Coordinates of C-alpha atoms in Angstrom, one line a residue:
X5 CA 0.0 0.0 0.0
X6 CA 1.2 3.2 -0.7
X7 CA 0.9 5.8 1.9
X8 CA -1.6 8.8 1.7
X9 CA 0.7 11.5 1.1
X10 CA 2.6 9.2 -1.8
X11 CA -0.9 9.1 -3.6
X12 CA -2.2 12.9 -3.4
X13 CA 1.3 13.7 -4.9
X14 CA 0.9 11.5 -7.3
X15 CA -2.9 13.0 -8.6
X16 CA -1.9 16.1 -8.5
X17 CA 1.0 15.4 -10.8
X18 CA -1.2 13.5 -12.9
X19 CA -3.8 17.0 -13.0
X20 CA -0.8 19.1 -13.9
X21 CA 0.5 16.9 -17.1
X22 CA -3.5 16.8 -17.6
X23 CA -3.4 20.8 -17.6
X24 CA -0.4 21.4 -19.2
X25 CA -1.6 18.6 -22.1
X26 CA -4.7 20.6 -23.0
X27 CA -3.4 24.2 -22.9
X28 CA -0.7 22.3 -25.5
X29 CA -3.9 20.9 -27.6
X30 CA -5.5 24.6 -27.3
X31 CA -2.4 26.1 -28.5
X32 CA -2.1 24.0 -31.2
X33 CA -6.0 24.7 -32.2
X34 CA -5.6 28.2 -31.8
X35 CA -2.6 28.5 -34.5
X36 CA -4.5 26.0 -36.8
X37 CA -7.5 27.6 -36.6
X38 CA -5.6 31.0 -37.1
X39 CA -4.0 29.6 -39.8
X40 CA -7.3 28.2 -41.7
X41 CA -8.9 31.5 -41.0
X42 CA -6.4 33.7 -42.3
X43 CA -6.4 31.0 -45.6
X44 CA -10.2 31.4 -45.9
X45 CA -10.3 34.8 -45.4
X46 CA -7.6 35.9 -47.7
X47 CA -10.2 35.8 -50.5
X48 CA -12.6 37.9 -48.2
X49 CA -9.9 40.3 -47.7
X50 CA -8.8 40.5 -51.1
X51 CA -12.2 41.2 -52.5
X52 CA -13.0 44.3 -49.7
X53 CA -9.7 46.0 -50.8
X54 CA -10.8 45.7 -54.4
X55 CA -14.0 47.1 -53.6
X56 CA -11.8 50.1 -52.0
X57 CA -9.3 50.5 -54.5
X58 CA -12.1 50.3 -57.3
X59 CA -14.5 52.7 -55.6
X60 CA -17.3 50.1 -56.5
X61 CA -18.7 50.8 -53.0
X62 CA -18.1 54.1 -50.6
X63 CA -20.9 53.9 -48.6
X64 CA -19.1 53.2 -45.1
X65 CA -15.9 54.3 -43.2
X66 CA -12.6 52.5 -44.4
X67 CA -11.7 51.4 -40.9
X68 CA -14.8 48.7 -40.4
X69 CA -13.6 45.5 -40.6
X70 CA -14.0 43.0 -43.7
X71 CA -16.6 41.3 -42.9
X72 CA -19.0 44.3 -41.9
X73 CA -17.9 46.0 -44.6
X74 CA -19.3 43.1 -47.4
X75 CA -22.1 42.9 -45.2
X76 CA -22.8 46.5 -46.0
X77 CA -22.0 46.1 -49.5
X78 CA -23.9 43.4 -50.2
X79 CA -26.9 45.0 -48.9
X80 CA -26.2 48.0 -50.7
X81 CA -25.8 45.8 -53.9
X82 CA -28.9 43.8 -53.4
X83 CA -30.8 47.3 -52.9
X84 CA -29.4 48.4 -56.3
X85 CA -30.2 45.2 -57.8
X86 CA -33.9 45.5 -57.1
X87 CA -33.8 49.1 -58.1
X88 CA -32.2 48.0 -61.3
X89 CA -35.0 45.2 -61.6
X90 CA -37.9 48.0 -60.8
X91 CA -35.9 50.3 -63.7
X92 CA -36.2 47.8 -66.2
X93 CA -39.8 46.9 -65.8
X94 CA -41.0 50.3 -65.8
X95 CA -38.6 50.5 -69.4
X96 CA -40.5 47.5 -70.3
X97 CA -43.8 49.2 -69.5
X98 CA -42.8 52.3 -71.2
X99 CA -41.3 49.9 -74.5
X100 CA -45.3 48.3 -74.3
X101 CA -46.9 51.9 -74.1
X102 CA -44.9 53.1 -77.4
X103 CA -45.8 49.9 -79.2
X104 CA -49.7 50.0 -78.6
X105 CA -49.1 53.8 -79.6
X106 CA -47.5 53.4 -82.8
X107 CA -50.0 50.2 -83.4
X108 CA -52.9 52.8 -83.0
X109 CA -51.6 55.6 -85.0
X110 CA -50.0 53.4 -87.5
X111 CA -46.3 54.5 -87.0
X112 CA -44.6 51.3 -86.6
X113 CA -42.6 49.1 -88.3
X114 CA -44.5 45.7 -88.0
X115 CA -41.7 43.4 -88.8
X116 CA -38.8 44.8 -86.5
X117 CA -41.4 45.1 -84.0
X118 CA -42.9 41.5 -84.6
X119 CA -41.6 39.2 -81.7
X120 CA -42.5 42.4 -79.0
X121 CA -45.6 42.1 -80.2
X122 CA -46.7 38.9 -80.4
X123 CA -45.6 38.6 -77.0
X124 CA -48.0 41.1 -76.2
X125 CA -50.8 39.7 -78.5
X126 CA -50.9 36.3 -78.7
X127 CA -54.0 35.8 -80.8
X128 CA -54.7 36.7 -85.0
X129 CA -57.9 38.4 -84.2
X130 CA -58.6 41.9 -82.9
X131 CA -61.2 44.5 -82.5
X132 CA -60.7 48.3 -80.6
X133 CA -62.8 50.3 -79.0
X134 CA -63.0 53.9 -77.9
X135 CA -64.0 55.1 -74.7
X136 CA -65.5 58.4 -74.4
X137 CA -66.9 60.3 -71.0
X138 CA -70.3 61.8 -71.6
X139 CA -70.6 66.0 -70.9
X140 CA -66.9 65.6 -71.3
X141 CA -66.6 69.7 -71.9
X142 CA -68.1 69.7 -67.8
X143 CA -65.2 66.5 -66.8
X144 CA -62.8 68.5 -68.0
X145 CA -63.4 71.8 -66.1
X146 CA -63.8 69.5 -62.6
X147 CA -61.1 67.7 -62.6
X148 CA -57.5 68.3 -63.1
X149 CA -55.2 66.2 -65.2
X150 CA -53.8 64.0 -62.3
X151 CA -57.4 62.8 -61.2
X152 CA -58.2 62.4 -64.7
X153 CA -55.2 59.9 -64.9
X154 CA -55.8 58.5 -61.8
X155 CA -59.5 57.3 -63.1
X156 CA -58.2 56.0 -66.3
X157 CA -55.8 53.5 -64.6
X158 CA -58.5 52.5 -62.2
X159 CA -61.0 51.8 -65.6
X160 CA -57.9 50.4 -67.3
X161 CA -57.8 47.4 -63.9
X162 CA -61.5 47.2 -64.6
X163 CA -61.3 46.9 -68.5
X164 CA -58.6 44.4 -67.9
X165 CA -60.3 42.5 -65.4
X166 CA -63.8 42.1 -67.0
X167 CA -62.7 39.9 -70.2
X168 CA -62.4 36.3 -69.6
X169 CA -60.0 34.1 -70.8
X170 CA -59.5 33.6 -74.3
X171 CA -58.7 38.0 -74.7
X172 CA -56.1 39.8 -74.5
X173 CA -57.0 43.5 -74.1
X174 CA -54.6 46.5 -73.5
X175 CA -56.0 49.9 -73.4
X176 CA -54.4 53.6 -73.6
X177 CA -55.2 57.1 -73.5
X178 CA -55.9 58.5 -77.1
X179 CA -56.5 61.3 -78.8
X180 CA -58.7 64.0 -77.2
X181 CA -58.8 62.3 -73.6
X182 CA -60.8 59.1 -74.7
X183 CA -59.2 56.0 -74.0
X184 CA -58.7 53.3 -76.6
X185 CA -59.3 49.0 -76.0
X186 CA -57.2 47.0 -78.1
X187 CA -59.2 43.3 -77.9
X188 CA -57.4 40.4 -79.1
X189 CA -59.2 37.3 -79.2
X190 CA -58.8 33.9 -80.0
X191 CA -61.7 33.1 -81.7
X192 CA -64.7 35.2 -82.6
X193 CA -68.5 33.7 -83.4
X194 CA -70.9 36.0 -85.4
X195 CA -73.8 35.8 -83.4
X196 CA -72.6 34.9 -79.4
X197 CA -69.4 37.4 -79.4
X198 CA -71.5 40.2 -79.8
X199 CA -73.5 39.8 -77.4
X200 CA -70.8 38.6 -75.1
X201 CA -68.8 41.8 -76.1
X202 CA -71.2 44.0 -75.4
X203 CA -72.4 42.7 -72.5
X204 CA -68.8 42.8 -70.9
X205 CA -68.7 46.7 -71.7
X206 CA -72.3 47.0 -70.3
X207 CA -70.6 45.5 -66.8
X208 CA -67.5 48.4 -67.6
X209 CA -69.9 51.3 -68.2
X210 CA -71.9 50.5 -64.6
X211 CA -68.5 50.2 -62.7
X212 CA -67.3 53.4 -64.6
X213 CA -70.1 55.9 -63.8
X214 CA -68.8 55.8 -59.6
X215 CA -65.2 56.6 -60.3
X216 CA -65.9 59.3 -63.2
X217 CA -69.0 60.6 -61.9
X218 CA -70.5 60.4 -65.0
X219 CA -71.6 58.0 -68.1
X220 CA -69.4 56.7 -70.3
X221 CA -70.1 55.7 -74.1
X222 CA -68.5 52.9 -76.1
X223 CA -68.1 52.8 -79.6
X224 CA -66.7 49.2 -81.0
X225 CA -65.2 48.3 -84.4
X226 CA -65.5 45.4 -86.4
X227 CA -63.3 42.3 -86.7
X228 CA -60.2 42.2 -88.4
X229 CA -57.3 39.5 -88.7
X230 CA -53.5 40.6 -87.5
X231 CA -52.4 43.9 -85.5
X232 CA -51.9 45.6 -88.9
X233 CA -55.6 46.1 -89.0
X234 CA -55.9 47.9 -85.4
X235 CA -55.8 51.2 -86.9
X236 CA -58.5 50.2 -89.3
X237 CA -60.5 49.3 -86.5
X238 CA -59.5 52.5 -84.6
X239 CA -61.4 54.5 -87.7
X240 CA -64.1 52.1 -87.3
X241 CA -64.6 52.1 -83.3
X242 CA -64.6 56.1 -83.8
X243 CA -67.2 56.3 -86.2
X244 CA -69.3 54.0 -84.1
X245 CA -69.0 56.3 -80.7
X246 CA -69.7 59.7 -83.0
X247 CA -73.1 57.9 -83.9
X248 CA -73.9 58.8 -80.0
X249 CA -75.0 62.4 -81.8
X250 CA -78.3 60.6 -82.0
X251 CA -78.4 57.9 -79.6
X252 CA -77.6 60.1 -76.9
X253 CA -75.2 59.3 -73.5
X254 CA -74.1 56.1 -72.2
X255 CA -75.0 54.3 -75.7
X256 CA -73.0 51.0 -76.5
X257 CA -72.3 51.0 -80.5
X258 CA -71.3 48.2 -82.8
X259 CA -69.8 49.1 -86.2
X260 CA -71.7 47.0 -88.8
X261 CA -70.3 47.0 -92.5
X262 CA -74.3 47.4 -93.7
X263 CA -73.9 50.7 -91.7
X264 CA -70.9 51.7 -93.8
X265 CA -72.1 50.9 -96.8
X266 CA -75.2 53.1 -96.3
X267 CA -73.6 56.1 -94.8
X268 CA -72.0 55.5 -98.5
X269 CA -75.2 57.1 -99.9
X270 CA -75.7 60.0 -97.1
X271 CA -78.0 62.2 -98.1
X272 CA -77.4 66.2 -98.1
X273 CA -80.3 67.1 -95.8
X274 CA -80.9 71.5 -94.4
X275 CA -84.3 72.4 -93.1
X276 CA -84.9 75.5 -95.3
X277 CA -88.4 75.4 -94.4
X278 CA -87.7 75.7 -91.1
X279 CA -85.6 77.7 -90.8
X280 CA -87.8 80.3 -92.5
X281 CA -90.1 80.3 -89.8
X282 CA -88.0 80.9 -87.6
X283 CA -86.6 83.8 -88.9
X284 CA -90.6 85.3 -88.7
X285 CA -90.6 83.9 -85.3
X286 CA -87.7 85.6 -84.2
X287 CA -89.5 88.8 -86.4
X288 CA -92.4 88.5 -83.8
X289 CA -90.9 87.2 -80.3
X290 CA -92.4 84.1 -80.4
X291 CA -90.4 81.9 -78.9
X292 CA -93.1 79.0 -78.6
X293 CA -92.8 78.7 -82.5
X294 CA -89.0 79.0 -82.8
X295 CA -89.1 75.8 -80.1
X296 CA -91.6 73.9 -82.3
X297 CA -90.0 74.0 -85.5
X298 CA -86.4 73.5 -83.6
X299 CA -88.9 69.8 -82.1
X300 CA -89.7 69.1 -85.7
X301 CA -85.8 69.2 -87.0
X302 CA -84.4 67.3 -84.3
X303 CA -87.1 64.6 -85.0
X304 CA -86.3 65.0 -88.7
X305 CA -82.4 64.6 -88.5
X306 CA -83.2 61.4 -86.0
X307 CA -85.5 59.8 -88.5
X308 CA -82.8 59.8 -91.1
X309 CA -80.1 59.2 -88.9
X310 CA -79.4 56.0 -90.7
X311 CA -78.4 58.0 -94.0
X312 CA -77.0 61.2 -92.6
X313 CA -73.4 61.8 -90.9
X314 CA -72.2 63.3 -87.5
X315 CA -70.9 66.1 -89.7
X316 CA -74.6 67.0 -91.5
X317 CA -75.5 67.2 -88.4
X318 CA -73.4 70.0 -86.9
X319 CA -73.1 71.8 -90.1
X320 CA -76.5 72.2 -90.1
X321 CA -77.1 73.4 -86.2
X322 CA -74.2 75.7 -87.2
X323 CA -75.9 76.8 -90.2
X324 CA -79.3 77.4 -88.3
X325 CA -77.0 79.6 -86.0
X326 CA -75.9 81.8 -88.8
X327 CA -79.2 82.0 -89.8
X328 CA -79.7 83.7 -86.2
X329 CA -77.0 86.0 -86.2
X330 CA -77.9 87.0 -90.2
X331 CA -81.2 88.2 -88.5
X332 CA -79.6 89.9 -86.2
X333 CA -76.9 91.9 -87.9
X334 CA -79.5 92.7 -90.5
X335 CA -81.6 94.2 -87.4
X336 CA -78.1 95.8 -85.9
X337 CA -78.6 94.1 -83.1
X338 CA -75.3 93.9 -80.6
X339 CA -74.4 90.0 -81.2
X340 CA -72.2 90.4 -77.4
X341 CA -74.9 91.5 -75.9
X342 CA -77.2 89.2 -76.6
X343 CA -74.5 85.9 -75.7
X344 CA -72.9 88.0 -73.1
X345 CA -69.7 86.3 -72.0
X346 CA -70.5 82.4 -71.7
X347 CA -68.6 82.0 -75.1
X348 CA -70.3 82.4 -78.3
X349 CA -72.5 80.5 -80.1
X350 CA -70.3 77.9 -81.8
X351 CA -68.3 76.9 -79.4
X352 CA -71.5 75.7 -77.2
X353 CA -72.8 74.0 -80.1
X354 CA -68.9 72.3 -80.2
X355 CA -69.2 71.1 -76.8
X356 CA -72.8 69.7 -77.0
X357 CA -72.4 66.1 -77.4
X358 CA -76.1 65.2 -79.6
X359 CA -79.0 66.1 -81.1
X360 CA -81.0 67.2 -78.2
X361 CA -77.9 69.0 -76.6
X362 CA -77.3 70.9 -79.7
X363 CA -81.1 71.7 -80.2
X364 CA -81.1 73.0 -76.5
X365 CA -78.4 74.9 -76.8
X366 CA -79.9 77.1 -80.0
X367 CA -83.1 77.2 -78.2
X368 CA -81.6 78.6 -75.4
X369 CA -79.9 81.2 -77.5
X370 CA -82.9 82.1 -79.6
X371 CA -84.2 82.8 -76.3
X372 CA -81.7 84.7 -75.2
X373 CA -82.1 87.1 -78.5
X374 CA -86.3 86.9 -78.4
X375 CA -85.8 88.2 -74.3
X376 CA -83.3 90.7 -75.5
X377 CA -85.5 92.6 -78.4
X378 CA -88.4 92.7 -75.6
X379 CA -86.6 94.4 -73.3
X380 CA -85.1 96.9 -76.8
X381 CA -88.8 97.4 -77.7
X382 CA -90.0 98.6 -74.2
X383 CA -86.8 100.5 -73.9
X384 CA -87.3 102.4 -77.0
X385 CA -90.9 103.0 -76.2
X386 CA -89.4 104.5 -72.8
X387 CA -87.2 106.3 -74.6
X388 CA -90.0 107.8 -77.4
X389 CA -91.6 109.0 -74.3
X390 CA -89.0 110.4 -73.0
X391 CA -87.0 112.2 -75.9
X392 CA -90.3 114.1 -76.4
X393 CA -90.5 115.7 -72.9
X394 CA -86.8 116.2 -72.9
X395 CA -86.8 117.8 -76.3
X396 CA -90.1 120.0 -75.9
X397 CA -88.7 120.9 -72.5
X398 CA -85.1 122.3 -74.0
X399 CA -87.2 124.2 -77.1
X400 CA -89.2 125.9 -74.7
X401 CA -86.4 126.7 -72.5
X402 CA -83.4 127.2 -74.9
X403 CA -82.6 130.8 -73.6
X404 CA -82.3 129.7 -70.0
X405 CA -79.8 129.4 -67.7
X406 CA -79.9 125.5 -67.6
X407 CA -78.6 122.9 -65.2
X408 CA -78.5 119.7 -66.6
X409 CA -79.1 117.8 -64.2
X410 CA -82.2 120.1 -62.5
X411 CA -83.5 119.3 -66.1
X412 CA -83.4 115.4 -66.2
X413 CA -85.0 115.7 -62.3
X414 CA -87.8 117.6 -63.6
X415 CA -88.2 114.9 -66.6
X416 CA -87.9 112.1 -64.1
X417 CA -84.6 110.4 -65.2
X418 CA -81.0 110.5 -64.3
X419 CA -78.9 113.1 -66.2
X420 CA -76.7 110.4 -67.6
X421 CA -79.9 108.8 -69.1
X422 CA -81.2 112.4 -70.6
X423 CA -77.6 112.7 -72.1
X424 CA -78.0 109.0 -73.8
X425 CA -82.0 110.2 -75.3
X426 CA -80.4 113.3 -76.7
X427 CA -77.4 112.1 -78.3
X428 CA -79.7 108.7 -80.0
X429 CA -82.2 111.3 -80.9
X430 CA -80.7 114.3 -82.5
X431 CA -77.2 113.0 -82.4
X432 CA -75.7 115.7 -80.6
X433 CA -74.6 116.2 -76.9
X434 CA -77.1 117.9 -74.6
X435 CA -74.6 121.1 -74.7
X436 CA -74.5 121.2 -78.6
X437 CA -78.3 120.9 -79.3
X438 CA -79.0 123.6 -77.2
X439 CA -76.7 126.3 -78.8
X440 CA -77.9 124.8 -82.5
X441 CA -81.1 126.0 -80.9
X442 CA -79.9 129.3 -79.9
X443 CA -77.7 129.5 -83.0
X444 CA -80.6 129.0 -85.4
X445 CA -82.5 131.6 -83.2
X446 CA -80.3 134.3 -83.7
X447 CA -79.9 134.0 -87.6
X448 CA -83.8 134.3 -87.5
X449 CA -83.7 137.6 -85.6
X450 CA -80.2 138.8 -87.6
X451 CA -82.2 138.5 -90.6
X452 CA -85.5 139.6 -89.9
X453 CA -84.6 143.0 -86.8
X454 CA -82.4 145.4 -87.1
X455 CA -81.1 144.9 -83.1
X456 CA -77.6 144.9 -82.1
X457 CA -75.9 142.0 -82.1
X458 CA -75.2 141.9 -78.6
X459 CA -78.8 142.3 -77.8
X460 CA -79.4 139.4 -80.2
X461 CA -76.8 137.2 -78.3
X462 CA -78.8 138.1 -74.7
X463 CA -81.8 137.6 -76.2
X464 CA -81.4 133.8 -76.5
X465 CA -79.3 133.0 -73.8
X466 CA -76.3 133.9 -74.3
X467 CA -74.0 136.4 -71.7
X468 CA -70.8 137.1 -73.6
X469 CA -70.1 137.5 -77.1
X470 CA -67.1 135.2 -77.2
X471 CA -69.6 131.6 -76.7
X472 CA -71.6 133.3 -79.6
X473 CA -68.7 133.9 -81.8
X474 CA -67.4 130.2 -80.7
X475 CA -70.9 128.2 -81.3
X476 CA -71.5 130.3 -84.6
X477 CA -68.7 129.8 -86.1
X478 CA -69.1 125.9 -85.4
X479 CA -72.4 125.7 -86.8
X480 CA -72.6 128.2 -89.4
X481 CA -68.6 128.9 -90.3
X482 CA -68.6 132.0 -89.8
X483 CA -69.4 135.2 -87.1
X484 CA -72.6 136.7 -86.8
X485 CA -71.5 139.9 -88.1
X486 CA -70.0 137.9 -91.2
X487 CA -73.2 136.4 -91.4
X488 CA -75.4 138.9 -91.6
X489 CA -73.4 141.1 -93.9
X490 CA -73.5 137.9 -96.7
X491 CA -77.3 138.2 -96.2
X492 CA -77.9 141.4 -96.7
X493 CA -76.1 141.4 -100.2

């Protein structure tokens, strides 16, 4: 047996080498593991001071270390990776936009263009339609452009979202503010995809009217085979929404060929009956009449509509508005101050968007000009009344002193109105037609007395010789003296 003390030494020699052992094995791990980490992350290294040296990244402080520093980078990489990635779709939205553009207007060159667009439109067949807001002259002046863009992208989702599968459709703003729907399809029966089609932008027009707070009309083309056609079909989609001029707002309108071949044959239609009647309406102030005849062309033009243009149609509310002012200038009647300053006639019958609009619209300026010649006819009646009084009362008093405005007091009007009578009367100021007066006094009494002059001059109103000399020479062109002396030879 060994004794107690032999045997404690003996385990804590054992702990020692068991100590000194593993701080030897932790050594050794430390300069191995140094070793592999300075081999791995060489490359590390290596690639931060090429960042640095190239610039390719200066978005932190030089003294971070390597691995904080690529973290940073990499971030800073992967954020200009997705901007890169947001850049490029919105170049590939903006490359779409200028192809549907130049499809619609015609400016393209199909065959460099060819894959882009096949991508886009997958199918042979295609039909467009225009998209127009009803009382668009009133959207405009509500609404600025940005909400006006903002409601076309949210009837663009809807446009988008109402076709089922089987259509491609892209739409765009066009000319004038309407919005154009390119349709490709792939297939198209005669008798169900009209109806289908126009029941899909039946569903557009009812979720439309909320956002643009207002209807919306459609006008649809025909069929046609390849996108080289679309801007055949933009002609024809066109044609059919301008046929709203006699269907009215929120109409839905299919070309049909039949349609095109009869508008082949429009007929030249102008109301002169009419518009004769008028004219002796207008002569009388009827304006029950002028609004019967106006009913009896507007039911006229809608019972031809078939055979008559768009174009017939305003040429001949222009026409009928000519006919209005004719009558009017032939009268001298102030045109401005019968439209006052609500724009003049043409451009309201521009902005009215159909038959009914555009027959409202000359009604309510034949109304206008019937109210205006009423309100001439009493005033000159005033006026004949008047200018009597006013003229009696300056005859009898010529060789006054007299004020004015004590003058239209005693008459009953203002002095500016008494100034306004004279001058339309007799043409000449208040002033001037009373020394004509006295002037054509005092040649009476030159020639028929023998008085002075002087005595003459006080005789009929006036108090100094040099207003006589003044007023007779303007009238006569010459002095009284002059005057009398050629008379008596």
């Amino acid at each position: 047996t060994y004794p107690m003390k032999d045997m404690l030494v003996g385990v804590e020699l054992i702990r020692n080498k068991q100590i000194i052992l593993m701080i030897l094995i932790m050594a050794v791990g430390i300069v191995i593991t140094l070793i592999y980490a300075i081999k791995f992350s060489r490359p590390m290294r290596q690639l931060a001071d090429e960042l640095r040296k190239k610039n390719l990244w200066t978005g932190e402080k030089s003294h971070r270390n390597e691995i904080d520093f690529l973290t940073r980078a990499f971030e800073s990489i992967e954020r200009e990776e997705e901007q890169l990635y947001l850049t490029l779709k919105e170049k590939e939205q903006d490359s779409k936009k200028q192809i549907l553009n130049n499809l619609i207007s015609g400016e393209i060159d199909v065959a460099a263009k060819k894959e882009e667009i096949e991508k886009i439109f997958p199918y042979k067949l295609f039909m467009v339609a225009i998209i127009t807001v009803d009382n668009r002259k009133n959207y405009l002046e509500k609404l600025d452009s940005r909400n006006r863009s903002y409601q076309r992208y949210l009837l663009f989702d809807i446009i988008m979202k109402a076709f089922p599968s089987g259509y491609m459709v892209q739409s765009l703003r066009y000319d004038g503010g309407s919005i154009a729907v390119i349709i490709n399809m792939e297939g198209f029966d005669q008798i169900q995809s009209p109806k289908q089609i126009q029941g899909i932008f039946k569903e557009i027009q009812q979720a439309a009217e909320p956002i643009f707070k207002s209807t919306i009309s459609i006008g649809v083309s025909g069929v046609h085979t390849g996108y080289e056609s679309i801007q055949d079909g933009i002609v024809e989609a066109i044609e059919a929404v301008n046929k709203k001029i006699f269907t009215g707002h929120k109409s839905i309108l299919l070309w049909e060929k039949s349609r095109e071949e009869k508008n082949k044959e429009h007929v030249y239609y102008y109301p002169y009956e009419n518009v004769e009647k008028i004219q002796n309406y207008l002569s009388i102030c009827d304006l029950e009449g002028i609004s019967k005849e106006l009913d009896k062309i507007e039911q006229e033009i809608l019972k031809i509509s078939e055979s008559l243009g768009p174009e017939n149609v305003i040429m001949i509310f222009n026409q009928l508005a000519g006919s209005v002012i004719k009558f009017m200038m032939q009268r001298q009647i102030n045109i401005g101050k019968v439209q006052g300053m609500k724009g003049n006639i043409y451009s309201l019958l521009s902005s009215a968007e159909n038959v009914r609009e555009l027959k409202i619209v000359l009604l309510g300026f034949c109304e206008k000009l019937v109210h205006y010649m009423i309100e001439q006819k009493q005033i000159k009646s005033n006026n004949q009344c008047y200018s009597q009084r006013i003229l009696d009362y300056l005859n009898e008093h010529y060789d006054e002193d007299l004020l004015y405005e004590e003058v239209a007091e005693h008459i009953g009007i203002s002095y500016s109105y008494l100034r306004r009578i004279v001058k339309e009367e007799t043409g000449k100021s208040v002033n001037d037609y009373i020394n004509k007066i006295r002037i054509e006094k005092m040649k009476d009494l030159l020639l028929t007395t023998d008085e002075p002059i002087n005595q003459i001059a006080k005789e009929v109103g006036y108090h100094n010789m040099q207003s006589v000399t003044r007023y007779f020479r303007k009238f006569e062109g010459v002095t009284p003296k002059e005057f009398k002396t050629l008379n008596e030879l």
